Amino acid sequence: MAQFNPSDHPHLRYNPLSDIWIVVSPHRAKRPWQGQVEKASSENIPRHDPKNPLCPRAERPNGQVNPDYSQTYVFDNDFPALLPGGPDPPESDDPLFRSAPAHGHCRVVCFHPWSDITLPLMDVKDIRHVVDTWISENVALGKDFEWVQIFENRGAVMGCSNPHPHCQVWACSFLPNEPAVKERTQREYFAKNGQPMLVNYLEKELIKKERLVLESTHWVWLVPYWATWPFETMLLPRRHVLRLQDLNDDEKNDLSKMLKNLLTVYDNLFETSFPYCMGWHGAPTGKYLNEDCSHWQLHAVFYPPLLRSATVKKFMVGFEMMASAQRDMTAEQSAERLRNLPLVHYKHHGSQNQ
Ligand code: H2U
């Protein structure tokens, strides 16, 4: 029998953070595609649209008028999924019909006053304002809530409802599923190995060098060994950091540059405004602020849906819905493709403007 080759032979990979297995089928990457093709993202977005409720000076449906903001602007979501107060469901002792209280606070963070700009096209100093806003939201909401989820849905294909550059913050009175699993897996790993899982993981990836994409003084961008989405990536600080608010000034400046670079690489992959869902995961807040959370390592995850062009996306259907997540290209092949892309944005090719 032929010797096992991870770029040729189907195999399973374990995701120790999420405690799931992924099917890797590298031999399938060359199959022809006759399925659905997405619309490429529109590039004709007006810089200012007085009717867009996320723009400066625009009136939102609740009658509030946005200020003439010039950096980031944060407001309470007008259609929040969670509310700070309200009645709780009755307790039930029936294991088949369980419910629990869910309170929260949902906010919207506009990154920039212009609608026709995205993070990779923003100046690093403006991205730094976004980083600072993420931190201040995490600190303010984290006082009262156990989990503060910061996430950006970019692109209509990811369900983003508004082209204006923005992200959302959902603070929750409970640990949602993904963080709850990460809380358990990192705690167990730490108890067994005496080191945080992701600190150990990064040490090993820096030696293996197979899945690294970009490195900076304080940050490393890589395709995790266990990535599910074709171009899924993770951004990790080099130092052990529990939460966004624990980053020092140099790390925050370096993060702003790194975000510009990595998102430029993503845009350059298919020369399109690359859709993704990105979010931050760090140690929980609320009552956890008074507990030892050394098992946690801060990280950002990027889940982009595109597979082979600006218009062909990966569908998580069929076997993925019924059984296990599956990918064709290996994590190493994705990392190599990303690594070979320029740091100059494709919209700026041939110009001085980076
Ligand atoms: P997306 O990130 O999925 O595009 O969502 C935008 C959020 O902005 C969405 O949660 C909120 C929506 O409720 N929003 C307002 O709070 N006020 C508005 O006037 C428009 C959109």
CSV table of C-alpha atoms and ligand atoms in Angstrom, one decimal:
chain,number,residue,atom,x,y,z
A,1,MET,CA,0.0,0.0,0.0
A,2,ALA,CA,1.2,3.6,-0.7
A,3,GLN,CA,2.6,5.5,2.2
A,4,PHE,CA,0.3,8.1,3.8
A,5,ASN,CA,0.6,11.5,2.3
A,6,PRO,CA,-1.6,14.2,4.0
A,7,SER,CA,-1.9,16.2,0.7
A,8,ASP,CA,-3.3,13.1,-1.1
A,9,HIS,CA,-5.0,10.8,1.2
A,10,PRO,CA,-8.3,11.3,3.1
A,11,HIS,CA,-7.9,11.5,6.9
A,12,LEU,CA,-9.4,13.0,10.1
A,13,ARG,CA,-8.0,15.9,12.0
A,14,TYR,CA,-8.9,16.7,15.6
A,15,ASN,CA,-9.8,20.2,16.7
A,16,PRO,CA,-8.7,20.3,20.4
A,17,LEU,CA,-10.3,23.7,21.0
A,18,SER,CA,-13.8,22.7,19.8
A,19,ASP,CA,-13.4,19.0,20.5
A,20,ILE,CA,-14.5,17.9,17.1
A,21,TRP,CA,-13.0,15.9,14.2
A,22,ILE,CA,-12.8,17.3,10.6
A,23,VAL,CA,-12.7,15.1,7.5
A,24,VAL,CA,-9.9,16.2,5.1
A,25,SER,CA,-10.3,15.0,1.5
A,26,PRO,CA,-7.4,16.6,-0.4
A,27,HIS,CA,-7.8,14.4,-3.5
A,28,ARG,CA,-11.2,16.1,-4.1
A,29,ALA,CA,-9.8,19.6,-4.5
A,30,LYS,CA,-9.6,19.2,-8.3
A,31,ARG,CA,-13.3,18.3,-8.9
A,32,PRO,CA,-15.2,20.4,-11.4
A,33,TRP,CA,-17.8,22.8,-10.2
A,34,GLN,CA,-21.2,23.2,-11.8
A,35,GLY,CA,-23.1,24.4,-8.8
A,36,GLN,CA,-24.2,27.7,-7.4
A,37,VAL,CA,-22.2,30.8,-8.2
A,38,GLU,CA,-22.5,33.9,-5.9
A,39,LYS,CA,-22.7,37.4,-7.0
A,40,ALA,CA,-19.3,39.1,-6.7
A,41,SER,CA,-19.5,41.9,-4.0
A,42,SER,CA,-20.6,45.2,-5.3
A,43,GLU,CA,-17.8,47.8,-5.5
A,44,ASN,CA,-20.2,50.7,-6.2
A,45,ILE,CA,-21.0,51.8,-2.7
A,46,PRO,CA,-21.6,55.5,-2.1
A,47,ARG,CA,-19.2,57.1,0.4
A,48,HIS,CA,-22.2,58.7,2.2
A,49,ASP,CA,-25.8,57.7,2.0
A,50,PRO,CA,-28.1,59.9,4.2
A,51,LYS,CA,-30.6,57.0,4.1
A,52,ASN,CA,-28.1,54.5,5.5
A,53,PRO,CA,-28.8,54.3,9.3
A,54,LEU,CA,-25.1,53.6,10.0
A,55,CYS,CA,-23.8,56.7,8.3
A,56,PRO,CA,-22.9,59.9,10.2
A,57,ARG,CA,-25.8,62.3,10.5
A,58,ALA,CA,-28.3,59.7,9.3
A,59,GLU,CA,-31.6,59.1,11.1
A,60,ARG,CA,-32.1,55.6,12.4
A,61,PRO,CA,-35.6,53.9,12.4
A,62,ASN,CA,-36.0,54.9,16.1
A,63,GLY,CA,-35.8,58.6,15.2
A,64,GLN,CA,-32.3,59.0,16.7
A,65,VAL,CA,-29.8,60.9,14.5
A,66,ASN,CA,-26.2,59.7,14.4
A,67,PRO,CA,-23.6,62.3,15.3
A,68,ASP,CA,-21.2,63.6,12.6
A,69,TYR,CA,-18.7,61.0,13.8
A,70,SER,CA,-15.1,61.0,12.4
A,71,GLN,CA,-13.6,57.8,13.8
A,72,THR,CA,-15.6,54.8,15.3
A,73,TYR,CA,-19.2,55.2,16.5
A,74,VAL,CA,-20.9,52.8,18.8
A,75,PHE,CA,-24.7,52.6,19.4
A,76,ASP,CA,-27.2,50.2,21.0
A,77,ASN,CA,-28.5,47.8,18.4
A,78,ASP,CA,-32.0,49.0,17.5
A,79,PHE,CA,-33.1,45.4,16.9
A,80,PRO,CA,-31.2,43.5,19.7
A,81,ALA,CA,-31.3,39.8,20.0
A,82,LEU,CA,-30.9,40.0,23.8
A,83,LEU,CA,-32.3,42.5,26.3
A,84,PRO,CA,-30.8,43.6,29.6
A,85,GLY,CA,-33.9,42.9,31.6
A,86,GLY,CA,-37.2,41.1,31.3
A,87,PRO,CA,-38.9,38.0,32.9
A,88,ASP,CA,-37.1,34.6,33.1
A,89,PRO,CA,-38.6,31.3,31.9
A,90,PRO,CA,-40.0,29.1,34.7
A,91,GLU,CA,-37.7,26.3,36.0
A,92,SER,CA,-38.5,22.9,34.7
A,93,ASP,CA,-37.4,19.5,36.0
A,94,ASP,CA,-38.1,17.8,32.7
A,95,PRO,CA,-34.8,17.1,31.0
A,96,LEU,CA,-36.4,17.2,27.6
A,97,PHE,CA,-37.8,20.7,27.9
A,98,ARG,CA,-35.1,22.7,29.5
A,99,SER,CA,-34.8,26.5,29.3
A,100,ALA,CA,-32.7,29.1,31.0
A,101,PRO,CA,-32.6,32.9,31.4
A,102,ALA,CA,-30.9,34.9,28.6
A,103,HIS,CA,-30.1,38.6,29.1
A,104,GLY,CA,-27.7,40.7,27.2
A,105,HIS,CA,-26.8,44.0,25.6
A,106,CYS,CA,-26.3,44.3,21.8
A,107,ARG,CA,-24.2,47.1,20.3
A,108,VAL,CA,-23.2,48.1,16.8
A,109,VAL,CA,-19.7,49.5,16.1
A,110,CYS,CA,-19.2,51.6,13.0
A,111,PHE,CA,-15.5,51.5,12.0
A,112,HIS,CA,-15.3,54.6,9.9
A,113,PRO,CA,-17.5,57.5,8.7
A,114,TRP,CA,-17.2,56.3,5.0
A,115,SER,CA,-19.4,53.5,3.7
A,116,ASP,CA,-17.1,52.7,0.7
A,117,ILE,CA,-14.1,51.6,2.9
A,118,THR,CA,-13.3,48.3,4.7
A,119,LEU,CA,-10.7,47.5,7.4
A,120,PRO,CA,-7.9,46.6,5.0
A,121,LEU,CA,-8.3,49.9,3.1
A,122,MET,CA,-8.4,52.0,6.3
A,123,ASP,CA,-5.3,53.7,7.7
A,124,VAL,CA,-3.5,51.8,10.5
A,125,LYS,CA,-4.3,54.7,12.9
A,126,ASP,CA,-8.0,54.4,12.2
A,127,ILE,CA,-7.8,50.6,12.7
A,128,ARG,CA,-6.2,51.4,16.0
A,129,HIS,CA,-9.4,53.3,17.0
A,130,VAL,CA,-11.4,50.1,16.2
A,131,VAL,CA,-9.1,48.0,18.4
A,132,ASP,CA,-9.5,50.6,21.2
A,133,THR,CA,-13.3,50.5,20.8
A,134,TRP,CA,-13.3,46.7,20.9
A,135,ILE,CA,-11.4,46.9,24.2
A,136,SER,CA,-13.6,49.6,25.8
A,137,GLU,CA,-16.7,47.6,24.9
A,138,ASN,CA,-15.2,44.4,26.3
A,139,VAL,CA,-14.3,46.2,29.5
A,140,ALA,CA,-17.6,48.1,29.9
A,141,LEU,CA,-19.9,45.2,29.0
A,142,GLY,CA,-17.7,42.6,30.7
A,143,LYS,CA,-18.4,44.2,34.1
A,144,ASP,CA,-22.0,42.8,33.9
A,145,PHE,CA,-21.9,40.0,31.4
A,146,GLU,CA,-20.1,36.7,31.3
A,147,TRP,CA,-19.4,36.8,27.6
A,148,VAL,CA,-18.9,39.7,25.3
A,149,GLN,CA,-18.8,38.5,21.7
A,150,ILE,CA,-17.3,40.9,19.2
A,151,PHE,CA,-17.9,39.8,15.6
A,152,GLU,CA,-17.8,41.2,12.1
A,153,ASN,CA,-19.9,39.7,9.3
A,154,ARG,CA,-18.4,41.0,6.1
A,155,GLY,CA,-20.2,40.7,2.8
A,156,ALA,CA,-23.8,39.9,1.8
A,157,VAL,CA,-22.8,36.2,1.4
A,158,MET,CA,-22.2,36.2,5.2
A,159,GLY,CA,-25.6,37.8,5.9
A,160,CYS,CA,-24.2,41.2,6.4
A,161,SER,CA,-27.1,43.5,6.1
A,162,ASN,CA,-25.3,46.8,5.5
A,163,PRO,CA,-22.3,47.7,3.4
A,164,HIS,CA,-21.1,50.3,5.9
A,165,PRO,CA,-18.0,49.0,7.7
A,166,HIS,CA,-19.1,47.8,11.1
A,167,CYS,CA,-19.1,45.0,13.6
A,168,GLN,CA,-21.4,43.9,16.3
A,169,VAL,CA,-21.0,43.3,20.1
A,170,TRP,CA,-23.4,40.9,21.8
A,171,ALA,CA,-22.9,40.7,25.6
A,172,CYS,CA,-24.5,37.7,27.2
A,173,SER,CA,-25.5,36.7,30.7
A,174,PHE,CA,-24.4,33.2,29.9
A,175,LEU,CA,-21.5,31.4,28.1
A,176,PRO,CA,-22.7,30.6,24.6
A,177,ASN,CA,-21.9,27.2,23.0
A,178,GLU,CA,-18.6,27.9,21.2
A,179,PRO,CA,-17.0,29.7,24.2
A,180,ALA,CA,-18.4,27.2,26.6
A,181,VAL,CA,-16.6,24.3,24.7
A,182,LYS,CA,-13.4,26.3,24.5
A,183,GLU,CA,-13.6,27.1,28.2
A,184,ARG,CA,-13.8,23.3,28.9
A,185,THR,CA,-11.2,22.1,26.5
A,186,GLN,CA,-8.6,24.8,27.5
A,187,ARG,CA,-9.3,24.1,31.2
A,188,GLU,CA,-8.8,20.4,30.7
A,189,TYR,CA,-5.6,20.9,28.6
A,190,PHE,CA,-4.2,23.2,31.2
A,191,ALA,CA,-5.0,20.8,34.1
A,192,LYS,CA,-3.2,18.0,32.2
A,193,ASN,CA,-0.3,19.8,30.7
A,194,GLY,CA,0.3,22.8,33.0
A,195,GLN,CA,0.4,25.2,30.0
A,196,PRO,CA,-2.3,27.0,28.0
A,197,MET,CA,-3.3,25.0,25.0
A,198,LEU,CA,-3.0,27.8,22.4
A,199,VAL,CA,0.4,29.0,23.9
A,200,ASN,CA,1.7,25.4,23.4
A,201,TYR,CA,0.1,25.2,20.0
A,202,LEU,CA,1.7,28.4,18.7
A,203,GLU,CA,5.1,27.3,20.0
A,204,LYS,CA,4.8,24.1,17.9
A,205,GLU,CA,3.5,25.9,14.8
A,206,LEU,CA,6.4,28.3,14.9
A,207,ILE,CA,8.7,25.3,14.8
A,208,LYS,CA,6.8,23.4,12.1
A,209,LYS,CA,6.3,26.5,9.9
A,210,GLU,CA,3.8,24.6,7.6
A,211,ARG,CA,0.7,26.7,8.4
A,212,LEU,CA,2.1,30.1,9.2
A,213,VAL,CA,0.9,32.9,6.9
A,214,LEU,CA,2.1,36.2,8.4
A,215,GLU,CA,4.3,37.0,11.4
A,216,SER,CA,4.8,40.4,13.1
A,217,THR,CA,6.7,41.4,16.3
A,218,HIS,CA,3.7,40.5,18.5
A,219,TRP,CA,1.3,38.5,16.4
A,220,VAL,CA,1.1,35.4,14.3
A,221,TRP,CA,-1.5,34.7,11.6
A,222,LEU,CA,-1.9,31.0,10.6
A,223,VAL,CA,-4.2,28.4,9.2
A,224,PRO,CA,-5.0,26.1,12.1
A,225,TYR,CA,-4.1,22.4,11.6
A,226,TRP,CA,-7.8,21.6,12.2
A,227,ALA,CA,-9.3,24.4,10.0
A,228,THR,CA,-12.8,23.6,8.7
A,229,TRP,CA,-13.5,26.4,6.2
A,230,PRO,CA,-11.2,26.4,3.2
A,231,PHE,CA,-9.4,29.7,4.2
A,232,GLU,CA,-10.2,29.7,7.9
A,233,THR,CA,-7.4,31.3,9.9
A,234,MET,CA,-6.5,32.2,13.5
A,235,LEU,CA,-4.7,35.3,14.8
A,236,LEU,CA,-2.7,34.8,18.0
A,237,PRO,CA,-0.6,37.0,20.2
A,238,ARG,CA,3.0,35.7,20.7
A,239,ARG,CA,2.6,36.4,24.5
A,240,HIS,CA,0.2,34.7,26.8
A,241,VAL,CA,-2.7,37.2,26.9
A,242,LEU,CA,-6.1,36.5,28.5
A,243,ARG,CA,-8.3,39.3,27.1
A,244,LEU,CA,-8.2,42.1,24.6
A,245,GLN,CA,-7.8,44.6,27.5
A,246,ASP,CA,-4.6,42.9,28.6
A,247,LEU,CA,-2.8,43.9,25.4
A,248,ASN,CA,-0.1,46.6,25.8
A,249,ASP,CA,0.3,49.6,23.6
A,250,ASP,CA,2.9,48.0,21.3
A,251,GLU,CA,0.7,44.9,20.8
A,252,LYS,CA,-2.3,47.1,20.0
A,253,ASN,CA,-0.4,49.1,17.4
A,254,ASP,CA,1.1,45.9,15.9
A,255,LEU,CA,-2.4,44.3,15.9
A,256,SER,CA,-3.7,47.3,13.9
A,257,LYS,CA,-1.0,46.8,11.3
A,258,MET,CA,-1.4,43.0,11.3
A,259,LEU,CA,-5.2,43.4,10.7
A,260,LYS,CA,-4.6,45.6,7.7
A,261,ASN,CA,-2.0,43.2,6.3
A,262,LEU,CA,-4.0,40.0,6.8
A,263,LEU,CA,-7.2,41.4,5.5
A,264,THR,CA,-5.3,42.8,2.5
A,265,VAL,CA,-4.0,39.2,1.8
A,266,TYR,CA,-7.6,37.9,2.1
A,267,ASP,CA,-8.9,40.6,-0.4
A,268,ASN,CA,-6.0,39.8,-2.8
A,269,LEU,CA,-6.8,36.0,-2.8
A,270,PHE,CA,-9.6,36.4,-5.3
A,271,GLU,CA,-9.3,40.2,-5.9
A,272,THR,CA,-12.6,40.9,-4.2
A,273,SER,CA,-13.8,42.4,-0.9
A,274,PHE,CA,-13.3,39.1,0.8
A,275,PRO,CA,-16.4,37.9,2.8
A,276,TYR,CA,-15.9,36.4,6.3
A,277,CYS,CA,-17.2,36.2,9.8
A,278,MET,CA,-14.4,37.2,12.2
A,279,GLY,CA,-14.6,37.3,16.0
A,280,TRP,CA,-12.6,37.5,19.2
A,281,HIS,CA,-12.4,34.8,21.8
A,282,GLY,CA,-10.7,35.5,25.1
A,283,ALA,CA,-11.2,34.6,28.7
A,284,PRO,CA,-14.8,35.1,29.8
A,285,THR,CA,-15.8,38.2,31.9
A,286,GLY,CA,-18.4,39.0,34.5
A,287,LYS,CA,-17.9,36.6,37.5
A,288,TYR,CA,-14.9,35.0,35.6
A,289,LEU,CA,-13.0,38.3,36.1
A,290,ASN,CA,-12.4,37.1,39.7
A,291,GLU,CA,-11.4,33.6,38.8
A,292,ASP,CA,-8.1,32.1,37.5
A,293,CYS,CA,-8.5,32.0,33.7
A,294,SER,CA,-4.8,31.2,33.0
A,295,HIS,CA,-5.9,28.3,30.7
A,296,TRP,CA,-7.3,30.9,28.2
A,297,GLN,CA,-5.3,32.4,25.4
A,298,LEU,CA,-6.8,35.4,23.4
A,299,HIS,CA,-7.3,34.7,19.7
A,300,ALA,CA,-9.3,35.9,16.8
A,301,VAL,CA,-10.8,33.5,14.3
A,302,PHE,CA,-11.7,34.2,10.6
A,303,TYR,CA,-14.3,32.0,8.9
A,304,PRO,CA,-14.5,32.9,5.2
A,305,PRO,CA,-17.0,31.1,3.0
A,306,LEU,CA,-15.2,31.3,-0.3
A,307,LEU,CA,-13.6,28.2,-1.8
A,308,ARG,CA,-12.2,28.7,-5.3
A,309,SER,CA,-13.1,32.2,-6.6
A,310,ALA,CA,-14.9,35.4,-5.7
A,311,THR,CA,-18.1,33.7,-6.6
A,312,VAL,CA,-17.8,30.0,-5.6
A,313,LYS,CA,-18.3,29.4,-1.9
A,314,LYS,CA,-18.0,26.3,0.2
A,315,PHE,CA,-21.3,24.8,1.2
A,316,MET,CA,-21.5,23.3,4.7
A,317,VAL,CA,-24.4,21.0,3.7
A,318,GLY,CA,-24.9,17.3,3.1
A,319,PHE,CA,-22.3,15.3,5.0
A,320,GLU,CA,-21.3,18.4,7.0
A,321,MET,CA,-24.8,18.8,8.3
A,322,MET,CA,-25.5,15.2,8.7
A,323,ALA,CA,-22.2,13.9,10.0
A,324,SER,CA,-18.9,15.9,10.2
A,325,ALA,CA,-17.3,19.0,8.8
A,326,GLN,CA,-15.2,18.2,5.7
A,327,ARG,CA,-12.7,20.1,3.6
A,328,ASP,CA,-10.9,19.4,0.4
A,329,MET,CA,-7.7,21.5,0.3
A,330,THR,CA,-5.4,20.8,3.3
A,331,ALA,CA,-4.7,23.6,5.8
A,332,GLU,CA,-1.0,23.5,4.6
A,333,GLN,CA,-2.1,24.2,1.0
A,334,SER,CA,-4.4,27.1,2.1
A,335,ALA,CA,-1.6,28.6,4.1
A,336,GLU,CA,0.8,28.4,1.2
A,337,ARG,CA,-1.6,30.2,-1.1
A,338,LEU,CA,-2.2,32.9,1.4
A,339,ARG,CA,1.5,33.2,2.2
A,340,ASN,CA,2.3,33.9,-1.5
A,341,LEU,CA,0.0,36.9,-1.8
A,342,PRO,CA,1.2,40.5,-1.8
A,343,LEU,CA,0.7,42.9,1.1
A,344,VAL,CA,-0.3,45.7,-1.3
A,345,HIS,CA,-4.0,45.8,-1.8
A,346,TYR,CA,-5.1,44.8,-5.3
A,347,LYS,CA,-7.0,48.1,-5.6
A,348,HIS,CA,-3.7,50.0,-5.0
A,349,HIS,CA,-1.6,48.0,-7.5
A,350,GLY,CA,0.6,50.4,-9.5
A,351,SER,CA,0.0,53.3,-7.1
A,352,GLN,CA,2.0,54.7,-4.2
A,353,ASN,CA,-1.0,54.5,-1.9
A,354,GLN,CA,-0.9,51.5,0.3
B,1,H2U,P1,-24.9,42.9,10.2
B,1,H2U,O1,-23.6,43.0,10.9
B,1,H2U,O2,-25.3,41.5,10.1
B,1,H2U,O3,-24.9,43.6,9.0
B,1,H2U,O4,-26.0,43.6,11.1
B,1,H2U,C1,-26.1,45.0,11.3
B,1,H2U,C2,-26.7,45.3,12.7
B,1,H2U,O5,-27.1,46.6,12.7
B,1,H2U,C3,-28.0,44.4,12.9
B,1,H2U,O6,-27.8,43.7,14.1
B,1,H2U,C4,-28.3,46.7,13.4
B,1,H2U,C5,-29.1,45.5,13.0
B,1,H2U,O7,-30.0,45.1,14.0
B,1,H2U,N1,-29.0,48.0,13.0
B,1,H2U,C6,-29.5,48.9,13.9
B,1,H2U,O8,-29.3,48.6,15.1
B,1,H2U,N2,-30.1,50.0,13.5
B,1,H2U,C7,-30.4,50.3,12.2
B,1,H2U,O9,-31.0,51.3,11.9
B,1,H2U,C8,-29.9,49.4,11.1
B,1,H2U,C9,-29.2,48.1,11.5
